[in-house]
Short mmCIF file of C-alpha atoms in Angstrom, two decimals:
data_model
loop_
_atom_site.label_atom_id
_atom_site.label_comp_id
_atom_site.label_asym_id
_atom_site.label_seq_id
_atom_site.Cartn_x
_atom_site.Cartn_y
_atom_site.Cartn_z
CA UNK A 1 152.63 87.57 36.16
CA UNK A 2 148.99 86.97 35.23
CA UNK A 3 149.30 83.21 35.61
CA UNK A 4 151.28 83.53 38.86
CA UNK A 5 148.51 85.65 40.33
CA UNK A 6 145.85 83.19 39.22
CA UNK A 7 147.73 80.19 40.65
CA UNK A 8 148.23 82.00 43.97
CA UNK A 9 144.55 82.91 44.06
CA UNK A 10 143.45 79.33 43.40
CA UNK A 11 145.74 77.91 46.08
CA UNK A 12 144.82 80.59 48.62
CA UNK A 13 141.08 80.04 48.22
CA UNK A 14 141.08 76.34 49.08
CA UNK A 15 142.16 74.32 52.10
CA UNK A 16 142.59 71.18 50.00
CA UNK A 17 145.52 70.18 47.76
CA UNK A 18 145.19 71.16 44.11
CA UNK A 19 146.79 68.94 41.52
CA UNK A 20 149.07 70.44 38.90
CA UNK A 21 146.82 68.88 36.29
CA UNK A 22 143.72 70.65 37.62
CA UNK A 23 145.51 74.00 37.80
CA UNK A 24 146.79 73.51 34.26
CA UNK A 25 143.33 72.65 32.95
CA UNK A 26 141.72 75.69 34.62
CA UNK A 27 144.31 78.08 33.23
CA UNK A 28 144.78 76.26 29.90
CA UNK A 29 148.53 75.99 30.33
CA UNK A 30 150.91 73.03 30.59
CA UNK A 31 151.76 71.21 33.81
CA UNK A 32 155.39 72.16 33.25
CA UNK A 33 154.32 75.84 33.25
CA UNK A 34 152.41 75.26 36.50
CA UNK A 35 155.53 73.72 38.08
CA UNK A 36 157.63 76.75 37.08
CA UNK A 37 155.01 79.13 38.49
CA UNK A 38 154.94 77.22 41.80
CA UNK A 39 158.73 77.42 42.01
CA UNK A 40 158.62 81.15 41.38
CA UNK A 41 155.98 81.70 44.08
CA UNK A 42 157.98 79.60 46.55
CA UNK A 43 161.10 81.63 45.77
CA UNK A 44 159.30 84.86 46.66
CA UNK A 45 158.27 83.52 50.08
CA UNK A 46 154.88 81.87 49.62
CA UNK A 47 154.77 78.56 51.50
CA UNK A 48 153.43 76.05 49.00
CA UNK A 49 153.85 72.37 49.83
CA UNK A 50 153.92 69.66 47.19
CA UNK A 51 152.12 66.54 48.45
CA UNK A 52 152.84 63.31 46.58
CA UNK A 53 149.91 62.18 44.43
CA UNK A 54 147.69 64.94 45.86
CA UNK A 55 149.07 68.19 44.51
CA UNK A 56 149.95 71.57 45.93
CA UNK A 57 148.65 73.08 49.16
CA UNK A 58 149.16 76.62 50.43
CA UNK A 59 150.14 77.39 54.04
CA UNK A 60 149.65 80.91 55.38
CA UNK A 61 153.08 81.76 56.79
CA UNK A 62 152.21 85.45 57.33
CA UNK A 63 153.56 86.58 53.96
CA UNK A 64 151.16 89.31 52.87
CA UNK A 65 148.47 87.83 50.64
CA UNK A 66 145.32 89.71 49.66
CA UNK A 67 143.45 86.47 48.88
CA UNK A 68 143.95 85.14 52.42
CA UNK A 69 142.90 88.52 53.81
CA UNK A 70 139.77 88.53 51.64
CA UNK A 71 138.94 84.96 52.66
CA UNK A 72 138.78 86.13 56.30
CA UNK A 73 136.67 89.23 55.61
CA UNK A 74 132.91 89.44 55.77
CA UNK A 75 131.31 88.61 52.42
CA UNK A 76 130.33 92.24 51.88
CA UNK A 77 133.79 93.66 52.60
CA UNK A 78 135.45 91.01 50.46
CA UNK A 79 133.48 92.36 47.50
CA UNK A 80 133.85 96.06 48.32
CA UNK A 81 137.48 96.53 49.28
CA UNK A 82 140.29 97.02 46.78
CA UNK A 83 143.84 95.99 47.71
CA UNK A 84 147.35 97.01 46.80
CA UNK A 85 150.10 94.92 48.40
CA UNK A 86 153.79 95.88 48.47
CA UNK A 87 156.93 94.19 49.68
CA UNK A 88 158.64 97.55 50.20
CA UNK A 89 157.32 101.09 49.83
CA UNK A 90 158.27 104.54 51.02
CA UNK A 91 155.02 104.97 52.97
CA UNK A 92 151.55 103.47 52.62
CA UNK A 93 150.05 106.86 53.51
CA UNK A 94 152.07 108.55 50.76
CA UNK A 95 150.89 105.90 48.31
CA UNK A 96 147.26 106.38 49.42
CA UNK A 97 147.57 110.13 48.79
CA UNK A 98 149.04 109.47 45.35
CA UNK A 99 146.08 107.24 44.54
CA UNK A 100 143.63 109.87 45.83
CA UNK A 101 144.07 111.94 42.67
CA UNK A 102 141.65 109.51 41.09
CA UNK A 103 138.36 109.42 42.95
CA UNK A 104 137.38 105.97 44.21
CA UNK A 105 133.84 104.82 44.92
CA UNK A 106 134.99 102.09 47.30
CA UNK A 107 137.70 101.97 49.98
CA UNK A 108 141.23 100.98 49.03
CA UNK A 109 143.61 99.13 51.35
CA UNK A 110 147.34 99.66 50.83
CA UNK A 111 149.63 97.32 52.79
CA UNK A 112 153.39 96.86 52.82
CA UNK A 113 155.79 94.45 54.50
CA UNK A 114 158.12 97.33 55.26
CA UNK A 115 158.45 101.08 54.71
CA UNK A 116 161.53 103.12 53.92
CA UNK A 117 160.02 106.53 54.76
CA UNK A 118 157.23 105.79 57.22
CA UNK A 119 156.11 108.76 59.27
CA UNK A 120 153.82 109.57 62.17
CA UNK A 121 152.36 112.74 63.59
CA UNK A 122 154.21 115.97 62.79
CA UNK A 123 156.13 114.07 60.08
CA UNK A 124 158.24 112.16 62.60
CA UNK A 125 160.20 109.18 61.34
CA UNK A 126 158.39 105.88 61.97
CA UNK A 127 160.67 102.81 62.11
CA UNK A 128 159.14 100.20 59.78
CA UNK A 129 161.08 96.90 59.73
CA UNK A 130 159.82 93.82 57.90
CA UNK A 131 157.26 91.56 59.55
CA UNK A 132 154.90 94.13 60.98
CA UNK A 133 151.66 95.62 59.66
CA UNK A 134 151.77 98.91 57.77
CA UNK A 135 148.31 99.60 56.42
CA UNK A 136 146.59 102.64 54.99
CA UNK A 137 142.93 103.02 54.16
CA UNK A 138 141.87 105.43 51.42
CA UNK A 139 138.24 106.20 52.12
CA UNK A 140 135.76 108.21 50.04
CA UNK A 141 134.08 110.88 52.15
CA UNK A 142 130.63 111.50 50.66
CA UNK A 143 129.61 113.86 53.47
CA UNK A 144 132.60 116.15 52.65
CA UNK A 145 132.87 116.80 56.39
CA UNK A 146 135.17 115.19 58.90
CA UNK A 147 135.45 114.93 62.66
CA UNK A 148 139.07 113.74 62.89
CA UNK A 149 138.89 113.17 66.63
CA UNK A 150 136.07 110.66 66.18
CA UNK A 151 137.65 108.90 63.23
CA UNK A 152 141.01 108.46 64.96
CA UNK A 153 139.45 107.28 68.21
CA UNK A 154 137.17 104.88 66.31
CA UNK A 155 140.21 103.41 64.56
CA UNK A 156 142.08 103.03 67.85
CA UNK A 157 139.12 101.18 69.35
CA UNK A 158 138.81 98.90 66.31
CA UNK A 159 142.46 97.85 66.57
CA UNK A 160 142.21 97.43 70.34
CA UNK A 161 139.14 95.19 70.03
CA UNK A 162 140.90 93.12 67.35
CA UNK A 163 143.88 92.57 69.64
CA UNK A 164 141.61 91.58 72.51
CA UNK A 165 139.54 89.15 70.44
CA UNK A 166 142.29 87.53 68.37
CA UNK A 167 145.31 87.65 70.69
CA UNK A 168 143.69 87.48 74.15
CA UNK A 169 145.50 90.50 75.54
CA UNK A 170 144.10 93.94 76.33
CA UNK A 171 146.14 96.99 75.33
CA UNK A 172 145.59 100.50 76.66
CA UNK A 173 144.65 103.46 74.50
CA UNK A 174 146.69 106.62 74.87
CA UNK A 175 144.60 109.48 73.55
CA UNK A 176 144.43 110.11 70.75
CA UNK A 177 146.29 107.82 68.40
CA UNK A 178 148.49 105.28 70.20
CA UNK A 179 147.96 101.84 71.70
CA UNK A 180 150.23 100.67 74.48
CA UNK A 181 151.03 97.33 76.08
CA UNK A 182 152.86 97.42 79.41
CA UNK A 183 153.42 101.15 78.81
CA UNK A 184 155.18 100.44 75.48
CA UNK A 185 153.82 101.60 72.12
CA UNK A 186 152.53 98.82 69.88
CA UNK A 187 150.23 100.76 67.51
CA UNK A 188 150.31 104.21 65.92
CA UNK A 189 147.47 105.78 63.93
CA UNK A 190 147.62 108.78 61.62
CA UNK A 191 144.53 110.32 59.99
CA UNK A 192 144.99 112.68 57.04
CA UNK A 193 142.38 114.54 55.01
CA UNK A 194 142.42 114.91 51.20
CA UNK A 195 140.97 118.33 50.40
CA UNK A 196 139.33 119.33 47.13
CA UNK A 197 140.93 122.73 46.39
CA UNK A 198 138.04 123.90 44.20
CA UNK A 199 135.23 123.13 46.64
CA UNK A 200 137.36 123.39 49.80
CA UNK A 201 135.76 120.21 51.04
CA UNK A 202 137.26 116.94 52.26
CA UNK A 203 136.65 114.44 49.48
CA UNK A 204 138.72 111.54 50.80
CA UNK A 205 140.41 110.44 54.01
CA UNK A 206 143.59 108.45 54.61
CA UNK A 207 143.96 106.43 57.81
CA UNK A 208 147.42 105.00 58.41
CA UNK A 209 147.83 102.18 60.92
CA UNK A 210 151.21 100.85 62.03
CA UNK A 211 151.21 97.74 64.23
CA UNK A 212 154.26 96.14 65.83
CA UNK A 213 152.93 92.68 65.09
CA UNK A 214 155.95 90.41 64.72
CA UNK A 215 158.55 92.92 65.89
CA UNK A 216 161.74 91.50 67.38
CA UNK A 217 162.62 94.34 69.71
CA UNK A 218 166.35 93.59 69.77
CA UNK A 219 166.44 94.37 66.05
CA UNK A 220 165.14 97.92 66.54
CA UNK A 221 167.44 100.93 66.96
CA UNK A 222 168.42 101.33 70.67
CA UNK A 223 166.63 104.68 70.99
CA UNK A 224 163.38 103.03 69.86
CA UNK A 225 163.71 99.86 71.95
CA UNK A 226 163.13 101.84 75.14
CA UNK A 227 159.62 102.87 74.18
CA UNK A 228 158.47 100.20 71.69
CA UNK A 229 156.45 97.08 72.44
CA UNK A 230 155.51 94.07 70.34
CA UNK A 231 152.59 91.71 69.85
CA UNK A 232 154.91 88.97 68.59
CA UNK A 233 154.64 86.68 71.64
CA UNK A 234 150.84 86.85 71.63
CA UNK A 235 150.51 86.47 67.85
CA UNK A 236 152.70 83.37 67.80
CA UNK A 237 150.93 81.85 70.81
CA UNK A 238 147.49 82.45 69.26
CA UNK A 239 148.73 81.25 65.83
CA UNK A 240 147.13 84.25 64.13
CA UNK A 241 148.96 85.23 60.96
CA UNK A 242 149.37 88.79 59.73
CA UNK A 243 146.78 88.18 57.01
CA UNK A 244 144.23 86.89 59.50
CA UNK A 245 144.86 89.78 61.87
CA UNK A 246 144.62 92.39 59.10
CA UNK A 247 141.24 90.91 58.15
CA UNK A 248 140.11 91.10 61.79
CA UNK A 249 141.09 94.78 61.98
CA UNK A 250 139.28 95.59 58.72
CA UNK A 251 136.13 93.72 59.81
CA UNK A 252 136.12 95.53 63.16
CA UNK A 253 136.93 98.95 61.71
CA UNK A 254 134.19 98.92 59.08
CA UNK A 255 131.66 97.70 61.62
CA UNK A 256 132.35 100.80 63.74
CA UNK A 257 132.89 103.10 60.75
CA UNK A 258 129.29 102.76 59.55
CA UNK A 259 128.05 104.91 62.45
CA UNK A 260 131.25 106.42 63.88
CA UNK A 261 130.01 110.01 63.49
CA UNK A 262 127.35 109.35 66.14
CA UNK A 263 130.07 108.63 68.70
CA UNK A 264 128.19 105.53 69.86
CA UNK A 265 131.50 103.67 70.25
CA UNK A 266 132.92 106.19 72.74
CA UNK A 267 131.83 104.38 75.97
CA UNK A 268 134.01 101.42 74.93
CA UNK A 269 136.85 103.82 74.04
CA UNK A 270 136.63 105.58 77.41
CA UNK A 271 136.88 102.23 79.23
CA UNK A 272 140.21 101.59 77.48
CA UNK A 273 141.66 105.12 77.64
CA UNK A 274 144.20 105.00 80.45
CA UNK A 275 144.67 108.79 80.61
CA UNK A 276 141.36 109.39 82.33
CA UNK A 277 141.59 110.53 85.95
CA UNK A 278 145.31 111.24 85.58
CA UNK A 279 147.25 114.48 85.49
CA UNK A 280 148.50 115.04 81.95
CA UNK A 281 150.59 117.53 80.01
CA UNK A 282 149.55 118.05 76.39
CA UNK A 283 151.82 119.68 73.82
CA UNK A 284 150.06 121.81 71.17
CA UNK A 285 152.71 123.37 68.95
CA UNK A 286 154.79 125.52 71.29
CA UNK A 287 152.10 125.54 73.97
CA UNK A 288 151.89 123.12 76.90
CA UNK A 289 148.57 122.49 78.62
CA UNK A 290 148.44 120.69 81.97
CA UNK A 291 145.44 119.42 83.88
CA UNK A 292 143.44 116.48 85.14
CA UNK A 293 141.90 114.44 82.30
CA UNK A 294 138.30 113.77 83.28
CA UNK A 295 136.52 112.64 80.11
CA UNK A 296 136.48 112.12 76.35
CA UNK A 297 133.65 114.20 74.86
CA UNK A 298 131.30 113.23 72.01
CA UNK A 299 133.71 114.68 69.43
CA UNK A 300 136.66 112.63 70.66
CA UNK A 301 138.24 115.60 72.47
CA UNK A 302 139.96 115.13 75.81
CA UNK A 303 138.27 117.11 78.61
CA UNK A 304 140.26 118.62 81.47
CA UNK A 305 138.91 119.36 84.93
CA UNK A 306 139.05 123.11 84.23
CA UNK A 307 136.51 122.63 81.43
CA UNK A 308 138.90 122.74 78.47
CA UNK A 309 138.08 120.50 75.51
CA UNK A 310 141.25 119.71 73.54
CA UNK A 311 140.84 118.28 70.05
CA UNK A 312 144.47 117.70 69.12
CA UNK A 313 147.91 117.54 70.59
CA UNK A 314 150.40 115.09 72.05
CA UNK A 315 150.31 113.84 75.62
CA UNK A 316 153.93 114.19 76.76
CA UNK A 317 153.55 113.52 80.48
CA UNK A 318 151.19 111.38 82.56
CA UNK A 319 151.05 111.46 86.34
CA UNK A 320 148.84 109.62 88.77
CA UNK A 321 146.30 111.85 90.48
#
């Protein structure tokens, strides 16, 4: 396992072929051992081409690879972020909460190719087939305070900007945690706080991001097909792999995250929030609140024309004014 990881890292960090001899010399193993390691990596889905007389070259075929992600991050983030990559997991948010029992000084990124027990708001089942992006951030919270409305809206904007820049298509933001394309959901975001029972403060935060990146809609359950969208066509046309797109989202998120509590990103969020100036119905538990959405305030709350500021809830109906 150690040598497999080192070989993958070496191949991922160069755009030139690496000879088996050079890999063997660097790791102090035999060329035959290198050949076996390459075969094993190929068998698990990594696209490694053997070029005659030149050596091995790695091609990013969208198989999750932390070294490709790191290569596309800013230099600072590449050093700061820790990664945990899974082929299959129950839920990246569940895993992040498990890891939160040990305090971390730097953010952790947990990513999986698929989830068996993914969930969204109110614990609802979240369909998580292979090929998409299921990512959770475990963030230390040194201030011990949290404005969830701002953090969720900041995350939504970061993903939206990444889609616009990398895939040349502009989604719409549905307050507070969904991104839509042609009225179909392509992104869901779930923010969860990790509370210190002794101090009653929020020590860490988990942000879960699910992106229908390479979704083939005809492979989804019929009841989900009606409301789900996919970035697949745009991702393939732009030739942006999952690893490259994940890096773009992380770069964009941490750029906004540095000052998100000021709300200075909200003008850009408001421009993309398609609920504004529409009649909406918001479900809060058993209560339904209806009104004209006029603004998003400086805390990320939706503002209705009657003066109500609503910090949480689910928009269940949208009507043109």
